[in-house]
RNA sequence: GCCGGGAUGGUGGAACUGGUAGACACGCAGGACUUAAAAUCCUGUGGCCGCAAGGCCGUGCGGGUUCGAUUCCCGCUCCUGGUACCA
């Protein structure tokens, strides 16, 4: 064999790695560890497209490199295997989603192996395997058995809370809990029935049942979490979503809001992702302020107060009205008789507007007065209470104190309804159109005891005043909501809870996992119950009903990185030893679309597992990198309207044409293969083509999302078949920076393939004869070798693989032009290239007489001595413009040459007695002479 | 609106903490080999002027700092990602 035959080579080495278990993580715990992880994929029926492996190739290079640098590397892969598409397929066909999932998983594994990715497949996990979800359920049980103590700032066993209540009632409890709560005494507690006790505890548990407004998607028959909904439609499937009140399990992630926020500062993550999480958590510090209500409504309790949340207590003297959300439960108590009809009309109109309408009509101002008034606690002024739909029921208290002079929305509302505006900040514009309208600038005016203070001073003083007078309390508000944890679906983890006389109880630990029952159909029942209700015999102890909802998709993915550490363990989610050794993920690579979903939930679970002593680190991912999406590059042909004639790209403007997507797989370098086109579209088999002068039909191109319907999906298998996995790997890296979004474009792939062929030809001549010699290398060869090793090492550490690919090409070009085929150079070079193009390197390594795999070789060290230039051209510029160069003979790295030496030589060699004003010497770079 | 990221040849993209802009690749042009093509190899390739040596211009736009700016500062334009009646 003498030609570079990628097909044979790649098959051979992939088999070798598999049978020799080359990438099995070994047990050598004396080595330093390195854990490099990809976000595991959902195995969809479409298989991998060429965009998916981008991150996988990057981590594979890092993993192989770290291994060669002497690390014990954990580099696993698995599947987020519960999910909607398999279930929807099951509903349509009646085929069990497990079968679909198995087929798809197998296909993914095969595709990934085809690319030569060195995963430790023995550690594969799938979230839908009962051995795995046993521990997902176990974590749920721990959440159920815990509450969050604000004093210790961590999760504690619920028994600790019970002990407290038994002793002194609910007094003195400082725990994260539901909004609505009432004080109970120890005697109350002991008199409670079991179900009353449980109802009370549910307010504190970290996994709890509660009735709340949820995102209900009727088309999917399930509730969705906030981040699964965008613009009033489901992210998956794009079905309309409405708000509905339902009893659901939730996880109390809000308890961890502060820790999730603070933890971000220590993480080596992209700033954008951290910022998204900060915004998602949405912490705002302010105060709650109570306004007394004046109303002739007979239902109004004497001491009724409107509670508002504000971040600007200092503006209280500028309040000119109060706005309530249309959903406010207080309305019945305060609306005056004279306003009842109008309010009723408005509220029902507001409620019937869909989320979407509300969203798109943000700019329209609407509201009605209630007839009631409120008393400003600061100055006793009587101000009207309005209802306005710009106030959100779900945020803060659902009521705002309106300060038109410092809030744009209040301002717009006041202008629209002719309500008064009181300026309270001197030296600041009170005109909405001015840029500093909302600025916290200027000094306070019209504000009694706050007059003359700056805004920050005034806030401080006002908060103190409020608390002292008992008008309200300092309060921190979060945008983050508790995470709804139930989905009315089949293909998910069953929730390990049964109901005994209506009281939710955990399945005993020794009975986990609670496996999915078989059902005859996978859709909801006719009465609207979840699919699990179809399993009539599915009961705990033969009599108690199980919870019929399953867990959401993110449950299993919130902890899978821990399972890889010890994937077969049946006693615990992973052994203590494994958890302690592997610690955290050192490098995590995946898409930015998980910023507020998966990445936030994983941090939450990790913090919880840290609190209960399972893991020793409260952050799961030390360094995160978002690989950019690879977009599709669609091709078009141009059809002359009303005909079956197509004109080439450059002619299209001469006719009235309409573009038509054409399968990119029958287009090469934008040139259409007309014969294949006729086969692809039999209906257009008799079409005519107007060609370019060179006889080709040139297609137009556009960057779009890679999608089946746009005929721009490129399958990695096609590329592997044609050019080989090594070419695909190097090419994907060469395409551009890892983080960048870029269109897939095969225009350059030939160049990479050519590079590998040239690399091969350093070993074999054109007649297929082995030409590697034992000669001693010369300085020129050593220089290019060591430069390359140095560059590759620093590139991999910086994840800058696109420039590594270029460095390899330079090296091959130089060795080729040096006609160098010396073993002493080619051996270390092959090891350096192996993480990128492992198959070809393995093959040539073997040909060089080695019996062990190149993947087991240590990464070569580079030596600066070989890189030093013998002579060094020093550019000299006059007034910033390069005029000439002088050469120095050097015996040490240019960097170490003293500035003064060069400066004086410059003067001697060049200026000869004409002293310049200034000589500036920059080490290793340039001398600038100012004349 | 707010918060991120970005703009460099015909194209994708290089350029370390300010130091010879355009590495590497694609494309294109020319040449070698071949009956021919493919493949391979060699040469050239930012723009303008010039036979050449060489010169002038050039990193989205306008200013500034500096001996020197793709890089730093100020002010814009456009693209892109996220997010939003969050009080």
PDB file of C-alpha atoms in Angstrom, chain A residues 667-897:
ATOM      1  CA  UNK A 667     -23.656  20.989  -6.423  1.00  0.00           C
ATOM      2  CA  UNK A 668     -19.899  21.156  -6.385  1.00  0.00           C
ATOM      3  CA  UNK A 669     -18.182  24.501  -5.849  1.00  0.00           C
ATOM      4  CA  UNK A 670     -21.464  26.154  -6.824  1.00  0.00           C
ATOM      5  CA  UNK A 671     -21.492  24.275 -10.121  1.00  0.00           C
ATOM      6  CA  UNK A 672     -24.631  22.246 -10.670  1.00  0.00           C
ATOM      7  CA  UNK A 673     -24.447  18.648 -11.742  1.00  0.00           C
ATOM      8  CA  UNK A 674     -27.250  18.808 -14.282  1.00  0.00           C
ATOM      9  CA  UNK A 675     -27.631  15.077 -14.756  1.00  0.00           C
ATOM     10  CA  UNK A 676     -28.071  14.534 -11.049  1.00  0.00           C
ATOM     11  CA  UNK A 677     -30.503  17.411 -10.952  1.00  0.00           C
ATOM     12  CA  UNK A 678     -32.696  15.649 -13.506  1.00  0.00           C
ATOM     13  CA  UNK A 679     -32.674  12.518 -11.369  1.00  0.00           C
ATOM     14  CA  UNK A 680     -33.330  14.482  -8.209  1.00  0.00           C
ATOM     15  CA  UNK A 681     -36.343  16.280  -9.667  1.00  0.00           C
ATOM     16  CA  UNK A 682     -37.984  13.877 -12.130  1.00  0.00           C
ATOM     17  CA  UNK A 683     -40.706  16.463 -12.681  1.00  0.00           C
ATOM     18  CA  UNK A 684     -38.027  18.775 -14.100  1.00  0.00           C
ATOM     19  CA  UNK A 685     -36.097  16.099 -15.943  1.00  0.00           C
ATOM     20  CA  UNK A 686     -36.816  17.794 -19.256  1.00  0.00           C
ATOM     21  CA  UNK A 687     -35.709  21.234 -18.082  1.00  0.00           C
ATOM     22  CA  UNK A 688     -33.399  23.362 -20.197  1.00  0.00           C
ATOM     23  CA  UNK A 689     -30.314  25.014 -18.773  1.00  0.00           C
ATOM     24  CA  UNK A 690     -28.692  28.219 -19.974  1.00  0.00           C
ATOM     25  CA  UNK A 691     -25.010  27.862 -19.119  1.00  0.00           C
ATOM     26  CA  UNK A 692     -22.142  30.246 -18.476  1.00  0.00           C
ATOM     27  CA  UNK A 693     -19.644  30.759 -21.344  1.00  0.00           C
ATOM     28  CA  UNK A 694     -17.408  28.100 -19.748  1.00  0.00           C
ATOM     29  CA  UNK A 695     -20.156  25.536 -20.110  1.00  0.00           C
ATOM     30  CA  UNK A 696     -21.107  25.304 -16.440  1.00  0.00           C
ATOM     31  CA  UNK A 697     -24.321  26.045 -14.657  1.00  0.00           C
ATOM     32  CA  UNK A 698     -23.422  28.223 -11.685  1.00  0.00           C
ATOM     33  CA  UNK A 699     -25.784  28.232  -8.705  1.00  0.00           C
ATOM     34  CA  UNK A 700     -26.472  31.113  -6.369  1.00  0.00           C
ATOM     35  CA  UNK A 701     -25.824  30.638  -2.650  1.00  0.00           C
ATOM     36  CA  UNK A 702     -27.159  31.942   0.631  1.00  0.00           C
ATOM     37  CA  UNK A 703     -26.451  31.236   4.281  1.00  0.00           C
ATOM     38  CA  UNK A 704     -29.404  29.762   6.141  1.00  0.00           C
ATOM     39  CA  UNK A 705     -30.040  27.434   9.026  1.00  0.00           C
ATOM     40  CA  UNK A 706     -29.006  23.882   8.216  1.00  0.00           C
ATOM     41  CA  UNK A 707     -32.295  22.131   7.639  1.00  0.00           C
ATOM     42  CA  UNK A 708     -33.772  19.313   5.641  1.00  0.00           C
ATOM     43  CA  UNK A 709     -36.442  21.524   4.111  1.00  0.00           C
ATOM     44  CA  UNK A 710     -33.843  23.877   2.640  1.00  0.00           C
ATOM     45  CA  UNK A 711     -31.923  21.010   1.020  1.00  0.00           C
ATOM     46  CA  UNK A 712     -28.680  22.244   2.546  1.00  0.00           C
ATOM     47  CA  UNK A 713     -27.949  19.463   5.038  1.00  0.00           C
ATOM     48  CA  UNK A 714     -24.533  17.959   4.627  1.00  0.00           C
ATOM     49  CA  UNK A 715     -24.058  14.621   6.311  1.00  0.00           C
ATOM     50  CA  UNK A 716     -20.616  13.934   7.776  1.00  0.00           C
ATOM     51  CA  UNK A 717     -20.730  10.397   6.394  1.00  0.00           C
ATOM     52  CA  UNK A 718     -20.716  11.797   2.859  1.00  0.00           C
ATOM     53  CA  UNK A 719     -17.592  13.814   3.594  1.00  0.00           C
ATOM     54  CA  UNK A 720     -15.938  10.898   5.369  1.00  0.00           C
ATOM     55  CA  UNK A 721     -16.703   8.650   2.433  1.00  0.00           C
ATOM     56  CA  UNK A 722     -15.253  11.056  -0.062  1.00  0.00           C
ATOM     57  CA  UNK A 723     -12.311  12.623   1.744  1.00  0.00           C
ATOM     58  CA  UNK A 724     -11.922  10.685   4.967  1.00  0.00           C
ATOM     59  CA  UNK A 725     -12.466  11.442   8.624  1.00  0.00           C
ATOM     60  CA  UNK A 726      -9.063  13.068   9.002  1.00  0.00           C
ATOM     61  CA  UNK A 727      -9.874  15.584   6.284  1.00  0.00           C
ATOM     62  CA  UNK A 728     -13.253  16.301   7.863  1.00  0.00           C
ATOM     63  CA  UNK A 729     -11.658  16.805  11.277  1.00  0.00           C
ATOM     64  CA  UNK A 730      -8.907  19.127  10.100  1.00  0.00           C
ATOM     65  CA  UNK A 731     -11.296  20.956   7.811  1.00  0.00           C
ATOM     66  CA  UNK A 732     -13.880  21.653  10.500  1.00  0.00           C
ATOM     67  CA  UNK A 733     -11.116  23.063  12.656  1.00  0.00           C
ATOM     68  CA  UNK A 734      -9.729  25.084   9.774  1.00  0.00           C
ATOM     69  CA  UNK A 735     -13.058  26.702   8.985  1.00  0.00           C
ATOM     70  CA  UNK A 736     -12.626  29.450  11.552  1.00  0.00           C
ATOM     71  CA  UNK A 737     -12.571  30.097  15.284  1.00  0.00           C
ATOM     72  CA  UNK A 738     -14.442  27.500  17.318  1.00  0.00           C
ATOM     73  CA  UNK A 739     -16.811  30.033  18.899  1.00  0.00           C
ATOM     74  CA  UNK A 740     -17.788  31.662  15.648  1.00  0.00           C
ATOM     75  CA  UNK A 741     -20.929  31.045  13.670  1.00  0.00           C
ATOM     76  CA  UNK A 742     -20.003  30.084  10.143  1.00  0.00           C
ATOM     77  CA  UNK A 743     -21.633  28.575   7.117  1.00  0.00           C
ATOM     78  CA  UNK A 744     -20.635  25.128   5.978  1.00  0.00           C
ATOM     79  CA  UNK A 745     -18.822  25.514   2.750  1.00  0.00           C
ATOM     80  CA  UNK A 746     -16.929  22.720   1.096  1.00  0.00           C
ATOM     81  CA  UNK A 747     -15.089  25.074  -1.220  1.00  0.00           C
ATOM     82  CA  UNK A 748     -11.912  24.749   0.816  1.00  0.00           C
ATOM     83  CA  UNK A 749     -12.010  21.098   1.745  1.00  0.00           C
ATOM     84  CA  UNK A 750      -9.822  20.052  -1.187  1.00  0.00           C
ATOM     85  CA  UNK A 751      -7.003  22.122   0.282  1.00  0.00           C
ATOM     86  CA  UNK A 752      -7.090  20.190   3.530  1.00  0.00           C
ATOM     87  CA  UNK A 753      -7.252  16.898   1.711  1.00  0.00           C
ATOM     88  CA  UNK A 754      -4.292  17.978  -0.373  1.00  0.00           C
ATOM     89  CA  UNK A 755      -2.388  18.788   2.799  1.00  0.00           C
ATOM     90  CA  UNK A 756      -2.871  15.249   4.101  1.00  0.00           C
ATOM     91  CA  UNK A 757      -1.785  13.787   0.788  1.00  0.00           C
ATOM     92  CA  UNK A 758       1.336  15.938   0.871  1.00  0.00           C
ATOM     93  CA  UNK A 759       1.977  14.798   4.405  1.00  0.00           C
ATOM     94  CA  UNK A 760       1.698  11.218   3.166  1.00  0.00           C
ATOM     95  CA  UNK A 761       4.155  12.001   0.400  1.00  0.00           C
ATOM     96  CA  UNK A 762       6.801  12.925   2.956  1.00  0.00           C
ATOM     97  CA  UNK A 763       6.841   9.195   3.673  1.00  0.00           C
ATOM     98  CA  UNK A 764       6.236   7.714   0.236  1.00  0.00           C
ATOM     99  CA  UNK A 765       7.491   8.967  -3.089  1.00  0.00           C
ATOM    100  CA  UNK A 766       5.279   9.234  -6.139  1.00  0.00           C
ATOM    101  CA  UNK A 767       6.051   5.645  -7.079  1.00  0.00           C
ATOM    102  CA  UNK A 768       4.835   4.436  -3.743  1.00  0.00           C
ATOM    103  CA  UNK A 769       8.317   3.775  -2.415  1.00  0.00           C
ATOM    104  CA  UNK A 770       9.065   4.313   1.268  1.00  0.00           C
ATOM    105  CA  UNK A 771      11.509   7.159   1.523  1.00  0.00           C
ATOM    106  CA  UNK A 772      11.988   7.857   5.227  1.00  0.00           C
ATOM    107  CA  UNK A 773      15.679   7.944   6.127  1.00  0.00           C
ATOM    108  CA  UNK A 774      17.664   7.670   9.335  1.00  0.00           C
ATOM    109  CA  UNK A 775      19.750  10.779   8.580  1.00  0.00           C
ATOM    110  CA  UNK A 776      20.490  13.384  11.203  1.00  0.00           C
ATOM    111  CA  UNK A 777      18.240  16.425  10.859  1.00  0.00           C
ATOM    112  CA  UNK A 778      19.710  19.786   9.897  1.00  0.00           C
ATOM    113  CA  UNK A 779      18.982  23.114  11.614  1.00  0.00           C
ATOM    114  CA  UNK A 780      16.387  24.177   9.064  1.00  0.00           C
ATOM    115  CA  UNK A 781      14.374  21.008   9.640  1.00  0.00           C
ATOM    116  CA  UNK A 782      14.704  21.199  13.394  1.00  0.00           C
ATOM    117  CA  UNK A 783      13.569  24.796  13.301  1.00  0.00           C
ATOM    118  CA  UNK A 784      10.344  24.150  11.442  1.00  0.00           C
ATOM    119  CA  UNK A 785       9.609  21.093  13.583  1.00  0.00           C
ATOM    120  CA  UNK A 786      10.079  22.847  16.883  1.00  0.00           C
ATOM    121  CA  UNK A 787       8.235  25.947  15.760  1.00  0.00           C
ATOM    122  CA  UNK A 788       5.316  23.753  14.848  1.00  0.00           C
ATOM    123  CA  UNK A 789       5.295  21.815  18.104  1.00  0.00           C
ATOM    124  CA  UNK A 790       5.436  25.035  20.076  1.00  0.00           C
ATOM    125  CA  UNK A 791       2.649  26.616  18.085  1.00  0.00           C
ATOM    126  CA  UNK A 792       0.383  23.567  18.319  1.00  0.00           C
ATOM    127  CA  UNK A 793       0.812  23.261  22.048  1.00  0.00           C
ATOM    128  CA  UNK A 794      -0.102  26.874  22.678  1.00  0.00           C
ATOM    129  CA  UNK A 795      -2.962  26.726  20.167  1.00  0.00           C
ATOM    130  CA  UNK A 796      -4.560  23.712  21.789  1.00  0.00           C
ATOM    131  CA  UNK A 797      -4.316  25.335  25.187  1.00  0.00           C
ATOM    132  CA  UNK A 798      -6.058  28.384  23.765  1.00  0.00           C
ATOM    133  CA  UNK A 799      -8.517  26.239  21.733  1.00  0.00           C
ATOM    134  CA  UNK A 800      -7.404  28.095  18.646  1.00  0.00           C
ATOM    135  CA  UNK A 801      -7.490  25.158  16.287  1.00  0.00           C
ATOM    136  CA  UNK A 802      -7.904  27.072  13.065  1.00  0.00           C
ATOM    137  CA  UNK A 803      -4.419  28.488  13.322  1.00  0.00           C
ATOM    138  CA  UNK A 804      -3.025  25.067  14.255  1.00  0.00           C
ATOM    139  CA  UNK A 805      -4.289  23.685  10.996  1.00  0.00           C
ATOM    140  CA  UNK A 806      -2.442  26.476   9.184  1.00  0.00           C
ATOM    141  CA  UNK A 807       0.738  25.736  11.137  1.00  0.00           C
ATOM    142  CA  UNK A 808       0.629  22.091  10.080  1.00  0.00           C
ATOM    143  CA  UNK A 809       0.292  23.114   6.472  1.00  0.00           C
ATOM    144  CA  UNK A 810       3.268  25.433   6.729  1.00  0.00           C
ATOM    145  CA  UNK A 811       5.293  22.630   8.250  1.00  0.00           C
ATOM    146  CA  UNK A 812       4.425  20.181   5.514  1.00  0.00           C
ATOM    147  CA  UNK A 813       5.104  22.774   2.826  1.00  0.00           C
ATOM    148  CA  UNK A 814       8.499  23.571   4.272  1.00  0.00           C
ATOM    149  CA  UNK A 815       9.506  19.951   4.753  1.00  0.00           C
ATOM    150  CA  UNK A 816       8.409  19.257   1.206  1.00  0.00           C
ATOM    151  CA  UNK A 817      10.473  22.067  -0.212  1.00  0.00           C
ATOM    152  CA  UNK A 818      13.442  20.987   1.961  1.00  0.00           C
ATOM    153  CA  UNK A 819      12.952  17.504   0.472  1.00  0.00           C
ATOM    154  CA  UNK A 820      13.161  16.292   4.043  1.00  0.00           C
ATOM    155  CA  UNK A 821      12.018  12.783   4.918  1.00  0.00           C
ATOM    156  CA  UNK A 822      14.024  12.078   8.013  1.00  0.00           C
ATOM    157  CA  UNK A 823      12.669   9.843  10.704  1.00  0.00           C
ATOM    158  CA  UNK A 824      13.975  12.129  13.429  1.00  0.00           C
ATOM    159  CA  UNK A 825      11.722  14.907  12.117  1.00  0.00           C
ATOM    160  CA  UNK A 826       8.722  12.940  10.921  1.00  0.00           C
ATOM    161  CA  UNK A 827       8.230  10.952  14.106  1.00  0.00           C
ATOM    162  CA  UNK A 828       7.686  13.904  16.449  1.00  0.00           C
ATOM    163  CA  UNK A 829       5.739  15.705  13.749  1.00  0.00           C
ATOM    164  CA  UNK A 830       3.348  12.773  13.388  1.00  0.00           C
ATOM    165  CA  UNK A 831       2.737  12.710  17.139  1.00  0.00           C
ATOM    166  CA  UNK A 832       1.973  16.427  17.050  1.00  0.00           C
ATOM    167  CA  UNK A 833      -0.488  16.003  14.222  1.00  0.00           C
ATOM    168  CA  UNK A 834      -2.100  12.885  15.673  1.00  0.00           C
ATOM    169  CA  UNK A 835      -4.758  14.627  17.822  1.00  0.00           C
ATOM    170  CA  UNK A 836      -6.058  16.329  14.675  1.00  0.00           C
ATOM    171  CA  UNK A 837      -5.669  13.589  12.077  1.00  0.00           C
ATOM    172  CA  UNK A 838      -5.257  10.422  14.124  1.00  0.00           C
ATOM    173  CA  UNK A 839      -5.862   7.758  11.471  1.00  0.00           C
ATOM    174  CA  UNK A 840      -3.214   8.784   8.988  1.00  0.00           C
ATOM    175  CA  UNK A 841      -0.721   9.360  11.785  1.00  0.00           C
ATOM    176  CA  UNK A 842      -1.374   5.921  13.263  1.00  0.00           C
ATOM    177  CA  UNK A 843      -0.851   4.309   9.900  1.00  0.00           C
ATOM    178  CA  UNK A 844       2.434   6.054   9.190  1.00  0.00           C
ATOM    179  CA  UNK A 845       3.556   5.507  12.763  1.00  0.00           C
ATOM    180  CA  UNK A 846       3.090   1.821  12.298  1.00  0.00           C
ATOM    181  CA  UNK A 847       4.900   1.967   8.968  1.00  0.00           C
ATOM    182  CA  UNK A 848       7.830   3.557  10.762  1.00  0.00           C
ATOM    183  CA  UNK A 849       8.179   0.350  12.687  1.00  0.00           C
ATOM    184  CA  UNK A 850       6.220   0.984  15.874  1.00  0.00           C
ATOM    185  CA  UNK A 851       4.013  -1.665  17.375  1.00  0.00           C
ATOM    186  CA  UNK A 852       2.258   0.510  19.931  1.00  0.00           C
ATOM    187  CA  UNK A 853      -0.471   2.985  18.949  1.00  0.00           C
ATOM    188  CA  UNK A 854       0.595   6.575  18.397  1.00  0.00           C
ATOM    189  CA  UNK A 855      -2.237   7.555  20.717  1.00  0.00           C
ATOM    190  CA  UNK A 856      -0.144   6.237  23.589  1.00  0.00           C
ATOM    191  CA  UNK A 857       2.913   8.349  22.728  1.00  0.00           C
ATOM    192  CA  UNK A 858       3.914  11.304  24.875  1.00  0.00           C
ATOM    193  CA  UNK A 859       3.574  14.681  23.179  1.00  0.00           C
ATOM    194  CA  UNK A 860       6.984  15.897  21.993  1.00  0.00           C
ATOM    195  CA  UNK A 861       8.691  18.734  23.815  1.00  0.00           C
ATOM    196  CA  UNK A 862       9.854  21.755  21.868  1.00  0.00           C
ATOM    197  CA  UNK A 863      13.147  23.474  22.355  1.00  0.00           C
ATOM    198  CA  UNK A 864      13.645  27.194  21.795  1.00  0.00           C
ATOM    199  CA  UNK A 865      17.296  26.632  20.899  1.00  0.00           C
ATOM    200  CA  UNK A 866      16.269  25.185  17.561  1.00  0.00           C
ATOM    201  CA  UNK A 867      13.971  28.044  16.781  1.00  0.00           C
ATOM    202  CA  UNK A 868      16.574  30.785  17.179  1.00  0.00           C
ATOM    203  CA  UNK A 869      17.414  32.599  13.988  1.00  0.00           C
ATOM    204  CA  UNK A 870      21.093  32.758  13.037  1.00  0.00           C
ATOM    205  CA  UNK A 871      20.710  36.139  11.605  1.00  0.00           C
ATOM    206  CA  UNK A 872      18.103  38.584  12.510  1.00  0.00           C
ATOM    207  CA  UNK A 873      16.791  41.290  10.241  1.00  0.00           C
ATOM    208  CA  UNK A 874      16.137  44.378  12.206  1.00  0.00           C
ATOM    209  CA  UNK A 875      13.792  46.756  10.441  1.00  0.00           C
ATOM    210  CA  UNK A 876      14.578  50.404  10.908  1.00  0.00           C
ATOM    211  CA  UNK A 877      12.007  53.058  10.390  1.00  0.00           C
ATOM    212  CA  UNK A 878      12.355  56.778  10.227  1.00  0.00           C
ATOM    213  CA  UNK A 879       9.420  58.649  11.686  1.00  0.00           C
ATOM    214  CA  UNK A 880       7.345  55.511  11.639  1.00  0.00           C
ATOM    215  CA  UNK A 881       8.052  54.447   8.087  1.00  0.00           C
ATOM    216  CA  UNK A 882      10.234  51.415   7.424  1.00  0.00           C
ATOM    217  CA  UNK A 883      13.271  52.514   5.409  1.00  0.00           C
ATOM    218  CA  UNK A 884      15.887  49.839   5.747  1.00  0.00           C
ATOM    219  CA  UNK A 885      16.942  46.737   7.621  1.00  0.00           C
ATOM    220  CA  UNK A 886      20.158  45.670   9.264  1.00  0.00           C
ATOM    221  CA  UNK A 887      21.157  42.112   9.925  1.00  0.00           C
ATOM    222  CA  UNK A 888      22.694  40.907  13.140  1.00  0.00           C
ATOM    223  CA  UNK A 889      24.281  37.599  13.780  1.00  0.00           C
ATOM    224  CA  UNK A 890      22.672  36.252  16.926  1.00  0.00           C
ATOM    225  CA  UNK A 891      23.506  33.411  19.215  1.00  0.00           C
ATOM    226  CA  UNK A 892      20.505  33.687  21.473  1.00  0.00           C
ATOM    227  CA  UNK A 893      16.800  34.273  21.035  1.00  0.00           C
ATOM    228  CA  UNK A 894      16.160  37.665  19.550  1.00  0.00           C
ATOM    229  CA  UNK A 895      14.039  38.609  22.525  1.00  0.00           C
ATOM    230  CA  UNK A 896      17.023  38.543  24.814  1.00  0.00           C
ATOM    231  CA  UNK A 897      19.145  40.980  22.845  1.00  0.00           C
TER     232      UNK A 897
END
